[in-house]
PDB file of C-alpha atoms in Angstrom:
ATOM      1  CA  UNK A   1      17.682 -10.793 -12.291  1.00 76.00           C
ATOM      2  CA  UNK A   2      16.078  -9.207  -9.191  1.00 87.00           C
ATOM      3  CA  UNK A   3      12.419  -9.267  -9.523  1.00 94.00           C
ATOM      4  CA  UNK A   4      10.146  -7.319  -6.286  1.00 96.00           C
ATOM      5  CA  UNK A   5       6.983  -9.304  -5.699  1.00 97.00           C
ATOM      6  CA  UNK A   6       3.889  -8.126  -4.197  1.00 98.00           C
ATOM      7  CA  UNK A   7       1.538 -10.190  -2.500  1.00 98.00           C
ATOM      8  CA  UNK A   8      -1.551  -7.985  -2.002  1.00 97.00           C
ATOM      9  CA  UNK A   9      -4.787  -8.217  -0.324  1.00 94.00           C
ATOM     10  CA  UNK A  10      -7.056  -6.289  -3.107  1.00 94.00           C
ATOM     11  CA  UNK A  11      -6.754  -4.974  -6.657  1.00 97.00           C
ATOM     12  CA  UNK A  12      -6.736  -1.536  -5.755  1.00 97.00           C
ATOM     13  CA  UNK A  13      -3.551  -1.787  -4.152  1.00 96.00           C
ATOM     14  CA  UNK A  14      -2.055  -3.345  -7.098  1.00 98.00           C
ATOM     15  CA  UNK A  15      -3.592  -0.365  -9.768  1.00 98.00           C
ATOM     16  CA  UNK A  16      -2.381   2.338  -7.022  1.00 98.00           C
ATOM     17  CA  UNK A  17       1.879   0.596  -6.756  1.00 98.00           C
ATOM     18  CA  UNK A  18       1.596   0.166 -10.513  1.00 98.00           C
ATOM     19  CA  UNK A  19       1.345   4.245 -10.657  1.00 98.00           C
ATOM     20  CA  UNK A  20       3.868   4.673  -7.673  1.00 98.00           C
ATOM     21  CA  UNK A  21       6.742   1.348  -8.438  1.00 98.00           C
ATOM     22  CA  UNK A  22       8.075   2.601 -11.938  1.00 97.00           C
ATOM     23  CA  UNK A  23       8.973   6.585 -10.123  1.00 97.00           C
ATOM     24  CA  UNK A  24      10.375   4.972  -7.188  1.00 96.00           C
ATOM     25  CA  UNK A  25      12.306   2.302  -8.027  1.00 94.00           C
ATOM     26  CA  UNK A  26      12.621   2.592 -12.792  1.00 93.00           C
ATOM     27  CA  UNK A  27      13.967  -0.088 -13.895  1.00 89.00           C
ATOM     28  CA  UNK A  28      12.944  -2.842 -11.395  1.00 92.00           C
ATOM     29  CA  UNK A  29      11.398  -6.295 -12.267  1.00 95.00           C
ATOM     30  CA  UNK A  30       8.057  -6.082 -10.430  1.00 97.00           C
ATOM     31  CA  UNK A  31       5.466  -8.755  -9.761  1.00 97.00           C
ATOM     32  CA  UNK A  32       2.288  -8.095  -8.273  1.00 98.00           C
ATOM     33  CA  UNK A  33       0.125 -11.506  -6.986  1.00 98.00           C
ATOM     34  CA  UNK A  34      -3.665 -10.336  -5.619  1.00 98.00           C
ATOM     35  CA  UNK A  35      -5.910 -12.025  -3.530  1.00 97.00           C
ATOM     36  CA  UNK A  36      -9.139 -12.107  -3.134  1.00 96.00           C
ATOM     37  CA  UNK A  37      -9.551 -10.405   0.376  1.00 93.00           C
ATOM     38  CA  UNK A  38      -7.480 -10.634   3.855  1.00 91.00           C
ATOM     39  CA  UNK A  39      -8.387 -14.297   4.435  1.00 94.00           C
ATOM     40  CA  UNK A  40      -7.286 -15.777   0.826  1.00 97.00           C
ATOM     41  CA  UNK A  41      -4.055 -13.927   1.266  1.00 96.00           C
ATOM     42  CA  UNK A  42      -3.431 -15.498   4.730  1.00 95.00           C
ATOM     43  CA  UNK A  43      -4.416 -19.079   3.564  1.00 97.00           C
ATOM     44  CA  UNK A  44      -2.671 -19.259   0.342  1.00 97.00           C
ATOM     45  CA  UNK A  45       0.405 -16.720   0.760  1.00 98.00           C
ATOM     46  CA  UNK A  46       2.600 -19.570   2.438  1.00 98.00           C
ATOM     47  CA  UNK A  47       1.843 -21.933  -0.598  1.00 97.00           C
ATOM     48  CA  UNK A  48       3.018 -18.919  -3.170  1.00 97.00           C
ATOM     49  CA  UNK A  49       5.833 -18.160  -1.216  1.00 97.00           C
ATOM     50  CA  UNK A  50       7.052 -22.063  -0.827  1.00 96.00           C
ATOM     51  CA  UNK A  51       6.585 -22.592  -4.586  1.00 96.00           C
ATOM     52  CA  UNK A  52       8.594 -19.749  -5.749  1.00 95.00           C
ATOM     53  CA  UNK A  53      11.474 -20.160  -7.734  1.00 92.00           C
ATOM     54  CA  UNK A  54      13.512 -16.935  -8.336  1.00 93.00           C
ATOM     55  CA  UNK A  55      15.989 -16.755  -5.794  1.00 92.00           C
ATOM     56  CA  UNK A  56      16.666 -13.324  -6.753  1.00 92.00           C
ATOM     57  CA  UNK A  57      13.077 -12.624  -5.620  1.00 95.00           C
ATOM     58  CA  UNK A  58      12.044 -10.012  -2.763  1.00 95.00           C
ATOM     59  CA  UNK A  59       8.680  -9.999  -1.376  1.00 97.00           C
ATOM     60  CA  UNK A  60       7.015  -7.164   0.462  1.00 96.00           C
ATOM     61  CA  UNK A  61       3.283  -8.479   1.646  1.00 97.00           C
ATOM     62  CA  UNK A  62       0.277  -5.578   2.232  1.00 95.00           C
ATOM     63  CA  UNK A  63      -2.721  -5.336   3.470  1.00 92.00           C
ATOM     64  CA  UNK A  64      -5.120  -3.319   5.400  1.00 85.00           C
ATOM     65  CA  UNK A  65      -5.315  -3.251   9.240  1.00 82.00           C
ATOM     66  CA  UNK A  66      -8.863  -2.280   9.108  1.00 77.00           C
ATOM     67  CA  UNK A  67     -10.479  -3.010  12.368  1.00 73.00           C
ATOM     68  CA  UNK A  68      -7.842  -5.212  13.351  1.00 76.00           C
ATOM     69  CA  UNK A  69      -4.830  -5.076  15.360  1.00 83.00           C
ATOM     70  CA  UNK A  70      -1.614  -3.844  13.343  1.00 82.00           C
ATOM     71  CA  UNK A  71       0.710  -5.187  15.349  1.00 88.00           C
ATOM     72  CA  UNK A  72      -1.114  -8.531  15.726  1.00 93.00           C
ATOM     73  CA  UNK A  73      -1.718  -8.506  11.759  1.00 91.00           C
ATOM     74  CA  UNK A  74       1.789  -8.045  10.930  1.00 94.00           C
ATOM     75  CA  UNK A  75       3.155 -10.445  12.886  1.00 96.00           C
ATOM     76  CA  UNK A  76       0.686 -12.924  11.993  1.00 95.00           C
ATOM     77  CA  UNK A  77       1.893 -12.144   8.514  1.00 96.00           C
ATOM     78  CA  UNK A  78       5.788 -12.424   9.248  1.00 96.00           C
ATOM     79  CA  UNK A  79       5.023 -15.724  10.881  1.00 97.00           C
ATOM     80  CA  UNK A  80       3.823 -17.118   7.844  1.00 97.00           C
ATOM     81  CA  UNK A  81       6.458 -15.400   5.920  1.00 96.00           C
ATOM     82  CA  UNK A  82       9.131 -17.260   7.969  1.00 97.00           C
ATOM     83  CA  UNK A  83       7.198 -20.456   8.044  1.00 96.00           C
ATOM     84  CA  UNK A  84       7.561 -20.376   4.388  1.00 96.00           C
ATOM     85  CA  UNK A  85      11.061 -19.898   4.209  1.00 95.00           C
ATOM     86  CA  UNK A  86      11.496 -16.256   3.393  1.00 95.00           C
ATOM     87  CA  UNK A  87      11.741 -14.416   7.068  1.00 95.00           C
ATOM     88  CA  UNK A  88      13.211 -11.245   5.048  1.00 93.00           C
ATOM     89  CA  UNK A  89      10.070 -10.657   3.323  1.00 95.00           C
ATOM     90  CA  UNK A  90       8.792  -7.129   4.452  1.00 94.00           C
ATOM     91  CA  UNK A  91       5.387  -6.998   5.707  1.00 95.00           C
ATOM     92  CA  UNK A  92       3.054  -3.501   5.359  1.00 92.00           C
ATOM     93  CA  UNK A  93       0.152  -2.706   7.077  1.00 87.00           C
ATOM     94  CA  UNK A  94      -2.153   0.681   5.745  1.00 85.00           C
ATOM     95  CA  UNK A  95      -3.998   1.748   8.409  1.00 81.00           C
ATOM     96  CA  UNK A  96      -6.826   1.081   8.560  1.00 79.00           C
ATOM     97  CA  UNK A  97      -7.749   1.132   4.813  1.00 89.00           C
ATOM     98  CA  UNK A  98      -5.899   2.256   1.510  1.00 93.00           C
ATOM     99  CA  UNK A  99      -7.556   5.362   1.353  1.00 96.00           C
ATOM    100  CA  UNK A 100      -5.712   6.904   4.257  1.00 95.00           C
ATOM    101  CA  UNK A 101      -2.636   7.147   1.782  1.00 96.00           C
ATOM    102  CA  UNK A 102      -4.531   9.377  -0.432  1.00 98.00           C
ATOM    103  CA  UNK A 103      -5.753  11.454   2.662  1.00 98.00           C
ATOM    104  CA  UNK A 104      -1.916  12.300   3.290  1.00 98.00           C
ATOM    105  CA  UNK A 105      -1.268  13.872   0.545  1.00 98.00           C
ATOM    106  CA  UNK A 106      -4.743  16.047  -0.883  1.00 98.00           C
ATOM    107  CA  UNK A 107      -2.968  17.451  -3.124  1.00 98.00           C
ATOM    108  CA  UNK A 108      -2.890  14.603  -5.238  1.00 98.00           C
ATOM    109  CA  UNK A 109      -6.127  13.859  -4.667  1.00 98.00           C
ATOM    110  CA  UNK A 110      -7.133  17.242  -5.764  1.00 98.00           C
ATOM    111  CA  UNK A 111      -5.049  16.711  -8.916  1.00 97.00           C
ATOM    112  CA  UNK A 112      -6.254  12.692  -9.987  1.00 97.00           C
ATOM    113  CA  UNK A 113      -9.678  13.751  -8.616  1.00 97.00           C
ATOM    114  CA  UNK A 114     -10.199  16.981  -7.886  1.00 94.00           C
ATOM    115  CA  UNK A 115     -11.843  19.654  -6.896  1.00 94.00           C
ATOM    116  CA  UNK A 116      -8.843  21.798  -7.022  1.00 92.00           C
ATOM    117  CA  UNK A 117      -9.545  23.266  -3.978  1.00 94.00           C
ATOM    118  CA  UNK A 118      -9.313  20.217  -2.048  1.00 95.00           C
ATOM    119  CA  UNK A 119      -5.259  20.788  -1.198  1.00 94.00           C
ATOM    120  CA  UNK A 120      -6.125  23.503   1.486  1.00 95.00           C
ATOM    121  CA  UNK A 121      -7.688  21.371   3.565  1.00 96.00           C
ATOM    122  CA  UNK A 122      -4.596  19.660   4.754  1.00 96.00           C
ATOM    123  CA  UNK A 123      -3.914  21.740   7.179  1.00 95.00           C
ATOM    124  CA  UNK A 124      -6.969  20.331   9.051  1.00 95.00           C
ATOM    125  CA  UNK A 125      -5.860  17.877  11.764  1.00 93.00           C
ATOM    126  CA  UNK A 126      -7.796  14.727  10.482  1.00 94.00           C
ATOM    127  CA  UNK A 127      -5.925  14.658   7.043  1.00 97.00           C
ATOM    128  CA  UNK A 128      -2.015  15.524   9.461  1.00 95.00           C
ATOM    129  CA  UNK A 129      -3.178  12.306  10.512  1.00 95.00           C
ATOM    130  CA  UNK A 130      -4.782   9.992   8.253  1.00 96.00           C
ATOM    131  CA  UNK A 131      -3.890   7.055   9.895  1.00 93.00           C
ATOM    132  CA  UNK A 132      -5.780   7.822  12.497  1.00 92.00           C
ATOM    133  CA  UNK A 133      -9.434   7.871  10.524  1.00 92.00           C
ATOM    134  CA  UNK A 134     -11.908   4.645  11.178  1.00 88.00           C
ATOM    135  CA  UNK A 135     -13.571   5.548   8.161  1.00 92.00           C
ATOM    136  CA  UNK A 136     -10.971   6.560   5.410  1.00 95.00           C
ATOM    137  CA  UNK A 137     -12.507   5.397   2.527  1.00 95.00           C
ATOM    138  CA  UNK A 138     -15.829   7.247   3.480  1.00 97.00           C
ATOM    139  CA  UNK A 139     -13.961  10.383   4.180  1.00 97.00           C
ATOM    140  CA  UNK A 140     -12.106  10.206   0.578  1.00 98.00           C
ATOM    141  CA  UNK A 141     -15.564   9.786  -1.145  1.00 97.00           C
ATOM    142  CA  UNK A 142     -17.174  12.636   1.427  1.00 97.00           C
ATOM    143  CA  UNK A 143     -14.758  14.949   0.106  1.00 97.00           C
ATOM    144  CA  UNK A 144     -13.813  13.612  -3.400  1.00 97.00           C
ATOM    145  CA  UNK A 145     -16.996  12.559  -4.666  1.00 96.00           C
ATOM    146  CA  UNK A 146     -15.779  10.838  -7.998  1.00 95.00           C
ATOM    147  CA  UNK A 147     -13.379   8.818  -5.995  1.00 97.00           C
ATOM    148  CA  UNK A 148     -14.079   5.015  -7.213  1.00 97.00           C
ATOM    149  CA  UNK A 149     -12.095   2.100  -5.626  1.00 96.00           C
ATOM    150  CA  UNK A 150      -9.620   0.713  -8.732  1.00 97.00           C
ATOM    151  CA  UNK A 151      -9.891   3.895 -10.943  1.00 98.00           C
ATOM    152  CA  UNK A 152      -9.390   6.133  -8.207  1.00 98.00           C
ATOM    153  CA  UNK A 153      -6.225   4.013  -7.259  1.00 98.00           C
ATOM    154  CA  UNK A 154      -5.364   3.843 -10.643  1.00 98.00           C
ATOM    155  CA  UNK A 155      -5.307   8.025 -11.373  1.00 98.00           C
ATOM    156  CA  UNK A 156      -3.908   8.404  -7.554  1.00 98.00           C
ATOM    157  CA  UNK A 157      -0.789   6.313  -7.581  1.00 98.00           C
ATOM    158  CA  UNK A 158       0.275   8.240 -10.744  1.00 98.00           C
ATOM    159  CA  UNK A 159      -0.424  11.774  -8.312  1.00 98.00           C
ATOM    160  CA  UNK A 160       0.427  10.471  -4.967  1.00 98.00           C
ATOM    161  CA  UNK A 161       4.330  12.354  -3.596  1.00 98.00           C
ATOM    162  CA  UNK A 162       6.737  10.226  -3.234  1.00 98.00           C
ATOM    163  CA  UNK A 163       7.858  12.602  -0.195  1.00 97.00           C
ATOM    164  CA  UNK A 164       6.113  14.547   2.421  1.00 96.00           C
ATOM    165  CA  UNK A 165       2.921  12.082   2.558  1.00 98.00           C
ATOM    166  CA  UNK A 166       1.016  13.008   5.983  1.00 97.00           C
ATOM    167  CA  UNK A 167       0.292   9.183   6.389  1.00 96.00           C
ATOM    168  CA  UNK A 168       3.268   7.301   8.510  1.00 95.00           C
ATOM    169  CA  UNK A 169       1.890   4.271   6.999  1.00 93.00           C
ATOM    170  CA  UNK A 170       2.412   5.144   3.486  1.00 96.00           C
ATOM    171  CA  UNK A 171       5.487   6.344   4.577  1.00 96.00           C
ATOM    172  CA  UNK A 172       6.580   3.087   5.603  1.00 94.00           C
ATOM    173  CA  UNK A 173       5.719   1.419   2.720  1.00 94.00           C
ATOM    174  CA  UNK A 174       7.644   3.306   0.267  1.00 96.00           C
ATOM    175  CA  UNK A 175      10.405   2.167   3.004  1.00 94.00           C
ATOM    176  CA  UNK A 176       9.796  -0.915   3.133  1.00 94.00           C
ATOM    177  CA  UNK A 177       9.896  -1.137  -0.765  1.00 95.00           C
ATOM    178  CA  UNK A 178      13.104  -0.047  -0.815  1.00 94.00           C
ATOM    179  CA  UNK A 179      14.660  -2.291   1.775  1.00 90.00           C
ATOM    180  CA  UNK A 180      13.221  -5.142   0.416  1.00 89.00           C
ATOM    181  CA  UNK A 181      15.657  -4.032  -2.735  1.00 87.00           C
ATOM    182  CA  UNK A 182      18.261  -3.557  -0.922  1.00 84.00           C
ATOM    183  CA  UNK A 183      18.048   0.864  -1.013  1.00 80.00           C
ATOM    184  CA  UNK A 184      18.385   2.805   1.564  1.00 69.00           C
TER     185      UNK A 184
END
């Protein structure tokens, strides 16, 4: 049986897919392995991926660009990917943090958060862009003060659109998910 597996820099990302998996993609066997931080998912991803044994597996590997390079990040990541025998393994980067998904889409935020209000604001051209914020997480609490890391994940990846999300990132991850099954 198919089974997607997510390899996953921080619990937060796991509590936000676990709202978002089961409305894109019901019905699929879903894993989700966290690290503790970018540099215990770079050490001991290759080891996970070598000792796998479903071959029926797909893997889809995220974490956040933060300060780094996303290009350099990613490839670094589809290097060891490869090394480890599974080249098609899709590789995400949010940039620069998590939070920029939520930005994308304030609606959701207003609704999993609040204050209702909050939706207007995406007109503005900081939250058309998300991506594009240093300081996303900051921005998220700024505006939605009872934002908290995994809880806040937790309420927003049950709110977050599956469509129409402002951040290209986020974008591409729901993309990526579904190559990595197989959709288009």
């Amino acid at each position: 049986m198919m089974e997607l597996v997510f390899f996953l820099e921080e619990p937060s990302a796991k509590a936000m897919l676990q709202g978002i998996i089961p409305r894109l993609l019901p019905g699929i066997e879903t894993r989700y392995i966290v690290f503790e931080g970018k540099q215990d998912l770079e050490k001991r991803l290759p080891i996970r991926l070598r000792a796998w044994q479903n071959p029926e597996s797909c893997f889809l590997v995220m974490r956040d660009q933060d300060s780094g390079d996303c290009l350099q990040i990613k490839q670094r990541l589809m290097t060891l990917c490869s090394e480890a025998g599974h080249p098609d393994a899709i590789v995400r980067i949010a940039c620069h943090e998590l939070e920029s998904f939520y930005l994308g889409d304030l609606k959701a935020v207003a609704q999993a958060l609040g204050p209702a209000s909050l939706a207007k604001q995406q007109t503005k051209a900081k939250y058309r862009t998300p991506d594009r914020l240093n300081n996303a997480a900051q921005e998220l609490k700024r505006i939605a003060p009872k934002y908290q890391k995994l809880s806040g994940s937790r309420a927003l990846g049950l709110a977050i659109a599956l469509e129409g999300n402002h951040s290209q990132s986020y974008n591409q991850l729901l993309a990526g998910i579904k190559k990595a099954c197989g959709i288009r």
